[in-house]
Each structure stands twice: as C-alpha cells, then as structure tokens.
mmCIF file of C-alpha atoms in Angstrom:
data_model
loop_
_atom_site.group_PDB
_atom_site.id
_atom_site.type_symbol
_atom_site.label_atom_id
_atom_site.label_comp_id
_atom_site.label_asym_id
_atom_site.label_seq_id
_atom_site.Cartn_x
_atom_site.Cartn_y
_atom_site.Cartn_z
ATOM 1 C CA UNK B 24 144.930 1.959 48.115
ATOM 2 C CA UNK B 25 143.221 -1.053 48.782
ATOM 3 C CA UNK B 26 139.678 -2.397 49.227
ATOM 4 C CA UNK B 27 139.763 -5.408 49.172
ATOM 5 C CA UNK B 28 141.828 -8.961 49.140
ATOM 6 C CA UNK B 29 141.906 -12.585 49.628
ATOM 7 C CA UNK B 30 143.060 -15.049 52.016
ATOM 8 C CA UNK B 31 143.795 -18.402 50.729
ATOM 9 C CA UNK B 32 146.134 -20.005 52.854
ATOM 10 C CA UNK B 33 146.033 -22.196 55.805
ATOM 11 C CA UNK B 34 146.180 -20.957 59.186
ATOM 12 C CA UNK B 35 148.866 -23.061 60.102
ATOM 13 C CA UNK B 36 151.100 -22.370 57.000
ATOM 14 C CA UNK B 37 150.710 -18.276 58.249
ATOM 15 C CA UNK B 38 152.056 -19.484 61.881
ATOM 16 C CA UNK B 39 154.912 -21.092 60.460
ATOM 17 C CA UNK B 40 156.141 -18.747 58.126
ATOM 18 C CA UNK B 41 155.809 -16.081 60.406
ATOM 19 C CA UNK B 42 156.699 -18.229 63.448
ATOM 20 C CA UNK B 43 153.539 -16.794 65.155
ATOM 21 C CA UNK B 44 151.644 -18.017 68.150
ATOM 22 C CA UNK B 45 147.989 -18.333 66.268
ATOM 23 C CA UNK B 46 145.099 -17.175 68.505
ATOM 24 C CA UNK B 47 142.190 -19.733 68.463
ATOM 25 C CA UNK B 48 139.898 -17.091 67.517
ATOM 26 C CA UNK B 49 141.270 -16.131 63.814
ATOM 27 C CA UNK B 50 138.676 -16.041 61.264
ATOM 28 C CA UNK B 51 138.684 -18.952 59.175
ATOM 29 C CA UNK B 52 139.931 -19.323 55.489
ATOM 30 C CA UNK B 53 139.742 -19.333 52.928
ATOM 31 C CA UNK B 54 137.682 -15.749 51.941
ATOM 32 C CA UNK B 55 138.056 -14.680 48.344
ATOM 33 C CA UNK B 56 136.220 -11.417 49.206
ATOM 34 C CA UNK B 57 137.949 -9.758 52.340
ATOM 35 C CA UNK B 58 135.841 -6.331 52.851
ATOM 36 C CA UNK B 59 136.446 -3.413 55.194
ATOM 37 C CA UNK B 60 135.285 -4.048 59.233
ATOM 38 C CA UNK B 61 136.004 -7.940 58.058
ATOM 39 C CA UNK B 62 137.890 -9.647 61.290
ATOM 40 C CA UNK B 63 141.722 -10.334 59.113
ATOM 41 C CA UNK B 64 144.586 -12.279 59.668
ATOM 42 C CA UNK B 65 147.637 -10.356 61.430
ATOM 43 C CA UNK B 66 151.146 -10.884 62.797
ATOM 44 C CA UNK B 67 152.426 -8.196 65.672
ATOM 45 C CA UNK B 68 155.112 -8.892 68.108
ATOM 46 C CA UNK B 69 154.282 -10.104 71.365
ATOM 47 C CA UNK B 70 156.536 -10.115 74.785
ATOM 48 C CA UNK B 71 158.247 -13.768 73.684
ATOM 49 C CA UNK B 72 156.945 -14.376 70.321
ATOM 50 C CA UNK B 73 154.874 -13.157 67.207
ATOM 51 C CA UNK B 74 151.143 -13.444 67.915
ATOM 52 C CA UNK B 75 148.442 -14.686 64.645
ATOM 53 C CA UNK B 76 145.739 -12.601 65.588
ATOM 54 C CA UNK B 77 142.257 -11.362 64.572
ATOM 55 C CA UNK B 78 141.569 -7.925 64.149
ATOM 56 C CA UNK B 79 139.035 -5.697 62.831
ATOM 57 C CA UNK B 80 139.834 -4.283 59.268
ATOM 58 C CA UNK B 81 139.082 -0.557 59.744
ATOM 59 C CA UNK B 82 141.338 1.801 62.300
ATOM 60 C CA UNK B 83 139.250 3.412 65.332
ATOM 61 C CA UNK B 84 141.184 5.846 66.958
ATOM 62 C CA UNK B 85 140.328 6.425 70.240
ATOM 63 C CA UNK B 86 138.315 9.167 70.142
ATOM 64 C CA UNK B 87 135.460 7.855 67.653
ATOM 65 C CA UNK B 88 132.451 7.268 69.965
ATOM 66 C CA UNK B 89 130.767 4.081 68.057
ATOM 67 C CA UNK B 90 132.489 1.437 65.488
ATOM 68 C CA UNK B 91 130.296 3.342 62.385
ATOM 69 C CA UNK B 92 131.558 6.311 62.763
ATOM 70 C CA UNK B 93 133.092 8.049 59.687
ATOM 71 C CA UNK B 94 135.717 7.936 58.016
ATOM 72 C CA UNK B 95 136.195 4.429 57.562
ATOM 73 C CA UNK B 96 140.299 4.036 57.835
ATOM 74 C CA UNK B 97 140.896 1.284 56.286
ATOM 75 C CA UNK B 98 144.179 2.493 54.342
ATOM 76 C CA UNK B 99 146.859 4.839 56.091
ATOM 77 C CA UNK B 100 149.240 6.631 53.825
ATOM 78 C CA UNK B 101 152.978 6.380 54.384
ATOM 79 C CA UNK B 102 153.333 10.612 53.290
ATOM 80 C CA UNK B 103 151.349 11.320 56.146
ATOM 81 C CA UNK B 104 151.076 8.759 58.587
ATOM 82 C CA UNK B 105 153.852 10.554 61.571
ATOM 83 C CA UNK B 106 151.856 13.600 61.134
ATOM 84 C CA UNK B 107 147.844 12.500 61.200
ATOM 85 C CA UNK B 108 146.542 12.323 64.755
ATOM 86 C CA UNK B 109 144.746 9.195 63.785
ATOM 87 C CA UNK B 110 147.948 7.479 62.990
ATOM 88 C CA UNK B 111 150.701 9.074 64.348
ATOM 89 C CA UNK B 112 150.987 6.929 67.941
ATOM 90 C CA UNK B 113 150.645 3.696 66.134
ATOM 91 C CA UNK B 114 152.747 4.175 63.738
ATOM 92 C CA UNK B 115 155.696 4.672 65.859
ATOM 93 C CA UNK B 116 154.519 2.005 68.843
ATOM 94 C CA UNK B 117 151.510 -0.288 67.282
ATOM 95 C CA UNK B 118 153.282 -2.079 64.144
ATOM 96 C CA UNK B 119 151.673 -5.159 62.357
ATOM 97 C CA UNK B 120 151.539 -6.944 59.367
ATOM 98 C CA UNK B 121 148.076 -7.948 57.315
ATOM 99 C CA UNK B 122 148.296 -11.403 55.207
ATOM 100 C CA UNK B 123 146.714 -11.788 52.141
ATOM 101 C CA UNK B 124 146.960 -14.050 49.524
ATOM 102 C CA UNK B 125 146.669 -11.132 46.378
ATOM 103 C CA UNK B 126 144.358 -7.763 46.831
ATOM 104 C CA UNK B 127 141.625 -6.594 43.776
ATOM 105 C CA UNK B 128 141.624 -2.926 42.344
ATOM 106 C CA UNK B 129 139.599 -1.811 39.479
ATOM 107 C CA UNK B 130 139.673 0.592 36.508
ATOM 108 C CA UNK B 131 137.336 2.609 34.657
ATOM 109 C CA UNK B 132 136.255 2.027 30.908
ATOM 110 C CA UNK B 133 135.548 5.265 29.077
ATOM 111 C CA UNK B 134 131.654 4.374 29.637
ATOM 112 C CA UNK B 135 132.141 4.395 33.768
ATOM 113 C CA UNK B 136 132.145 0.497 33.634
ATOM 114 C CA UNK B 137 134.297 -1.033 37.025
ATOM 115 C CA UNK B 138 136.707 -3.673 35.892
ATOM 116 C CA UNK B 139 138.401 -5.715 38.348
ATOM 117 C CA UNK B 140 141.464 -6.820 38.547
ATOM 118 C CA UNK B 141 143.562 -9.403 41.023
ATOM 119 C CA UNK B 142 147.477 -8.377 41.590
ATOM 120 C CA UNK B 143 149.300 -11.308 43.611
ATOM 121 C CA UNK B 144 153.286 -11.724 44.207
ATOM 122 C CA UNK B 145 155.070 -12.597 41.026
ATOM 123 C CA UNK B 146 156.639 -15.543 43.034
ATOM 124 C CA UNK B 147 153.181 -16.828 44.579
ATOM 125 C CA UNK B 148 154.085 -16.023 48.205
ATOM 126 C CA UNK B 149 151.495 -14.875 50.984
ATOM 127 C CA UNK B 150 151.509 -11.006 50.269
ATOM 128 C CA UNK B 151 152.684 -9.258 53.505
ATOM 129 C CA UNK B 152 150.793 -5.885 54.031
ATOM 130 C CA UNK B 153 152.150 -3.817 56.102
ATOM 131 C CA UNK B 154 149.654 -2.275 59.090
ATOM 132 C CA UNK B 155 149.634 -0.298 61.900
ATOM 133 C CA UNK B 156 147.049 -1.663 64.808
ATOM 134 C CA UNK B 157 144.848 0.264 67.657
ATOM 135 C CA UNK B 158 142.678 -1.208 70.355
ATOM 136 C CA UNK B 159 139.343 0.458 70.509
ATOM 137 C CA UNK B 160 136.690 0.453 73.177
ATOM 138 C CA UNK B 161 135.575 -0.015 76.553
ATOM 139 C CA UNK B 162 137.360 -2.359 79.019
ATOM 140 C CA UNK B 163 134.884 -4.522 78.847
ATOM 141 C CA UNK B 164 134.767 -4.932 75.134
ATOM 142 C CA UNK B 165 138.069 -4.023 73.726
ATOM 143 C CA UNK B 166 138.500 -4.774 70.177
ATOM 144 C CA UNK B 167 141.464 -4.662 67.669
ATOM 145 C CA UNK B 168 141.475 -2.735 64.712
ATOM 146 C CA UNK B 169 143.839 -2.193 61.928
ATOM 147 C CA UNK B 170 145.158 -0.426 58.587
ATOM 148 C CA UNK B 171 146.901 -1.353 55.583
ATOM 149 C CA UNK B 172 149.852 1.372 55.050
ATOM 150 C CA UNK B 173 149.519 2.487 51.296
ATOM 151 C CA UNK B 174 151.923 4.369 49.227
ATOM 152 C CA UNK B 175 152.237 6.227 45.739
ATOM 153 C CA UNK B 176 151.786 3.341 42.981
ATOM 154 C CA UNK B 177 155.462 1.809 41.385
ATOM 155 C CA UNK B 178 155.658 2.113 37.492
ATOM 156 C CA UNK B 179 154.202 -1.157 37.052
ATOM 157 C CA UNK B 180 150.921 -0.545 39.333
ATOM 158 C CA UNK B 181 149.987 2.796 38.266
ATOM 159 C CA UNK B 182 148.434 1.040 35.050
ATOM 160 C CA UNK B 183 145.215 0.146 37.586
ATOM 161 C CA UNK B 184 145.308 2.727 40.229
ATOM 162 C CA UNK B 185 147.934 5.457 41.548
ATOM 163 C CA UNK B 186 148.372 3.690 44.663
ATOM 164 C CA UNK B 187 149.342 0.480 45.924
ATOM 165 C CA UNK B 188 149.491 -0.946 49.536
ATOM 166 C CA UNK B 189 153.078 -1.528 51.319
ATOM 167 C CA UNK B 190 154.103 -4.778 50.734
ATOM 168 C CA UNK B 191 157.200 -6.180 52.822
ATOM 169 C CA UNK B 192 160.017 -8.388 52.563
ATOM 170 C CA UNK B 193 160.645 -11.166 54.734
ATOM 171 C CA UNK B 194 163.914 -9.387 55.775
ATOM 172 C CA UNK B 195 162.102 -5.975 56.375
ATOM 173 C CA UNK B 196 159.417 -7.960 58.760
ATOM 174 C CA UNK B 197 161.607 -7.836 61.826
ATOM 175 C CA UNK B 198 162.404 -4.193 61.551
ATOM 176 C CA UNK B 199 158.637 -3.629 61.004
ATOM 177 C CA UNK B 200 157.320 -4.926 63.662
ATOM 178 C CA UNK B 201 159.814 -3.151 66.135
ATOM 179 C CA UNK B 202 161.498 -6.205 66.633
ATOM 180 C CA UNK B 203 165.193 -4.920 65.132
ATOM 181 C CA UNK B 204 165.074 -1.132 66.400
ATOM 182 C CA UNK B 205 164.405 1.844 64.956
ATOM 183 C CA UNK B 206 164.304 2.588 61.001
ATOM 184 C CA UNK B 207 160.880 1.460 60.081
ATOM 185 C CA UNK B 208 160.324 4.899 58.100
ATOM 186 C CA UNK B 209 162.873 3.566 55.615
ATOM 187 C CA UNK B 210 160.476 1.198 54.193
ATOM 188 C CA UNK B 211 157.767 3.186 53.826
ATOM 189 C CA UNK B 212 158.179 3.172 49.939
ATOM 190 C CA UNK B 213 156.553 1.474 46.966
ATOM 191 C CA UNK B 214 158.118 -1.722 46.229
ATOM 192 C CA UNK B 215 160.033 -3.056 42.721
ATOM 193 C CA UNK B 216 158.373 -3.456 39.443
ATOM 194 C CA UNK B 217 158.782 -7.203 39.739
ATOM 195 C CA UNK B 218 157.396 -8.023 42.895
ATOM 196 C CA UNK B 219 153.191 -7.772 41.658
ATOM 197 C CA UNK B 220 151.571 -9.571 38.611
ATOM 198 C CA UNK B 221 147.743 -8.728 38.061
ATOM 199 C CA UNK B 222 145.072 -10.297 35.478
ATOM 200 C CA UNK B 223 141.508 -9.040 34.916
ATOM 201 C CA UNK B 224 138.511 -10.955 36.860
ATOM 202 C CA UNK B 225 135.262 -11.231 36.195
ATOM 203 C CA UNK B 226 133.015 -8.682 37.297
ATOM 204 C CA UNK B 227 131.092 -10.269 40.008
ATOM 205 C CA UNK B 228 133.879 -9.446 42.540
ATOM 206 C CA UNK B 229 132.099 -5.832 42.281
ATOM 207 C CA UNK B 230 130.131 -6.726 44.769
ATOM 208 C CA UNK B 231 131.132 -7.127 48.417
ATOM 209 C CA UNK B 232 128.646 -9.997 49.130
ATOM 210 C CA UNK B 233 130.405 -11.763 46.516
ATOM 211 C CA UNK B 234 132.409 -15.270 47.511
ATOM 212 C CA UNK B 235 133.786 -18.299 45.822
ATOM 213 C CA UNK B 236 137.414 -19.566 44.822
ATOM 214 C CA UNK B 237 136.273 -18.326 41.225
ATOM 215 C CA UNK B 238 136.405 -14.437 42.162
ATOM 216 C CA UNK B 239 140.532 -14.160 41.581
ATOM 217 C CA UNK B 240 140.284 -16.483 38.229
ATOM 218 C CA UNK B 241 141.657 -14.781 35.081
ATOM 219 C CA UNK B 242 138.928 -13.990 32.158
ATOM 220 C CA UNK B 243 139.395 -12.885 29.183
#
C-alpha cells in the first residue's frame, strides 16, 4: 500500500519531464508529509497535451453522498481493480499518474513500536505512481479525486510491508495514460528488485501533522 509520500521537486521540473501543461492551481512544494484527502500532483492526458493537475488524494466514486464518507480509497489494487465497482470505469477510461519524490511505510517491533521507513528510486528520479482518477460532485463544485494502484510487494519490498504501490517506467507512461492503445493491464505488476532503496527515519513522521525537509533523513 501506501500512506503516505513526499514531493520535493519543482513544479516546473514535473512539467518538463512529463511535458505537461501545469494548471495554476497545483499545490505547492515541497511537502515532506503528503496525507490522504491532501490536493497531489498528477499527470493525465488531455485532448492536445498532458495536463499537471491537482487532485484530491482519496477516490469518491460517484455514488458516496459527502467527501467523509467511508472507506477512504486511497490505494486501488491491481488483482481487483476491473472487477470492483468503485474502480472498474476508471480503470479502463480515467488513467493518471501521481508524482512523488519517495513514499514512507512502517514496520512493527516485537513491542508494537511503528518504525518508519522512506523507499525512493535507486537512481533518484521523481517516483511515478501509477493512479486511476474520478470527478466527484455537483456541477457546481466538481472536484478531482484519485488513487494510487498498489500491487503484491517484489522480493526486495516485502522486508517492510507485503505491498508496494505501482511504480512506472518512463516508457510504460504513454501506454498508461491511454495515450498508445490498449494493454495497460500488462503493467499492472510489481516492479524489479532494483528499482526502490529505503532507510529508516526518525519517528516523528508517525504523525500526519508532521512537516520539515528532515522527515525522509536517514537515522540510525
């Protein structure tokens, strides 16, 4: 799964290396302590080009009458996601892609103790999330909300938790976003053993109020 991430990159490096369109509304950056219902940084295909866009972190399908209602779909998994009703539409029509920076997960010590953790690309690149995106609401206040697409945990991840979100290739991007035809499904699978690092983090990334460039720092 995941809970949370960070964003730290400019908006401008996003645009270009997803040769987006940014919308002047996109949250700013950077935010070391992304949280569920948090507006996030996201690239879907528009009529002429890729749009940067804001949306809300946390799926409402159409039929939930208020924004609080529960669950709270943050994470969609790729087993399931054709079959749910929740899902199933966007996941063959509303294709996007979440950027992050790195994501945290956490682990349990023997004594119920939460230890964080960061995981970020082995090569330092933005981390490219894949998502599936519905708009929710009345005309007169439509909003956009997403979910990160999750699937069972490689080798490498399953040492913190025994899932991990879908992370994409620049070459896969197109196909994602139902800009190269049909196929998407065939990504919907964990990625290599190299692609994620991770180091431990000081606890106070346990809480979601938490902020500060110090939360994905390595301790000890």
């Amino acid at each position: 799964m995941c809970g949370r991430f960070v964003v730290n990159a400019q908006i401008d490096e996003m645009a270009r290396l997803f040769t987006a369109l940014t919308s002047n509304t996109v949250p700013p950056v950077p935010n070391f302590n992304v949280c569920p219902t948090n507006q996030v940084h996201v690239v879907r295909s528009g009529d002429t080009r890729r749009q940067l866009l804001p949306m809300r972190w946390g799926f409402l399908p159409s039929w939930y009458k208020t924004e609080n209602a529960v669950p709270l779909l943050t994470n969609a998994r790729a087993e399931t996601i054709a079959e749910k009703p929740a899902f199933r539409e966007a996941c063959r029509a509303r294709r996007c892609i979440l950027i992050a920076t790195g994501f945290y997960e956490w682990t349990k010590t023997p004594e119920a103790a939460r230890l964080p953790w960061f995981i970020r690309r082995t090569d330092e690149a933005m981390v490219a999330f894949a998502g599936i995106w519905q708009d929710w609401g009345p005309e007169t206040d439509r909003q956009s909300t997403c979910a990160i697409v999750t699937t069972p945990a490689n080798q490498h991840m399953a040492q913190i938790h025994h899932r991990m979100p879908l992370i994409l290739e620049p070459d896969d991007w197109p196909l994602w976003l139902g800009e190269a035809g049909h196929g998407a499904a065939r990504l919907m699978r964990p990625g290599g053993e190299e692609i994620l690092t991770y180091h431990r983090v000081a606890p106070a990334v346990n809480s979601n109020r938490a902020s500060g460039a110090e939360l994905d720092r390595p301790v000890a």
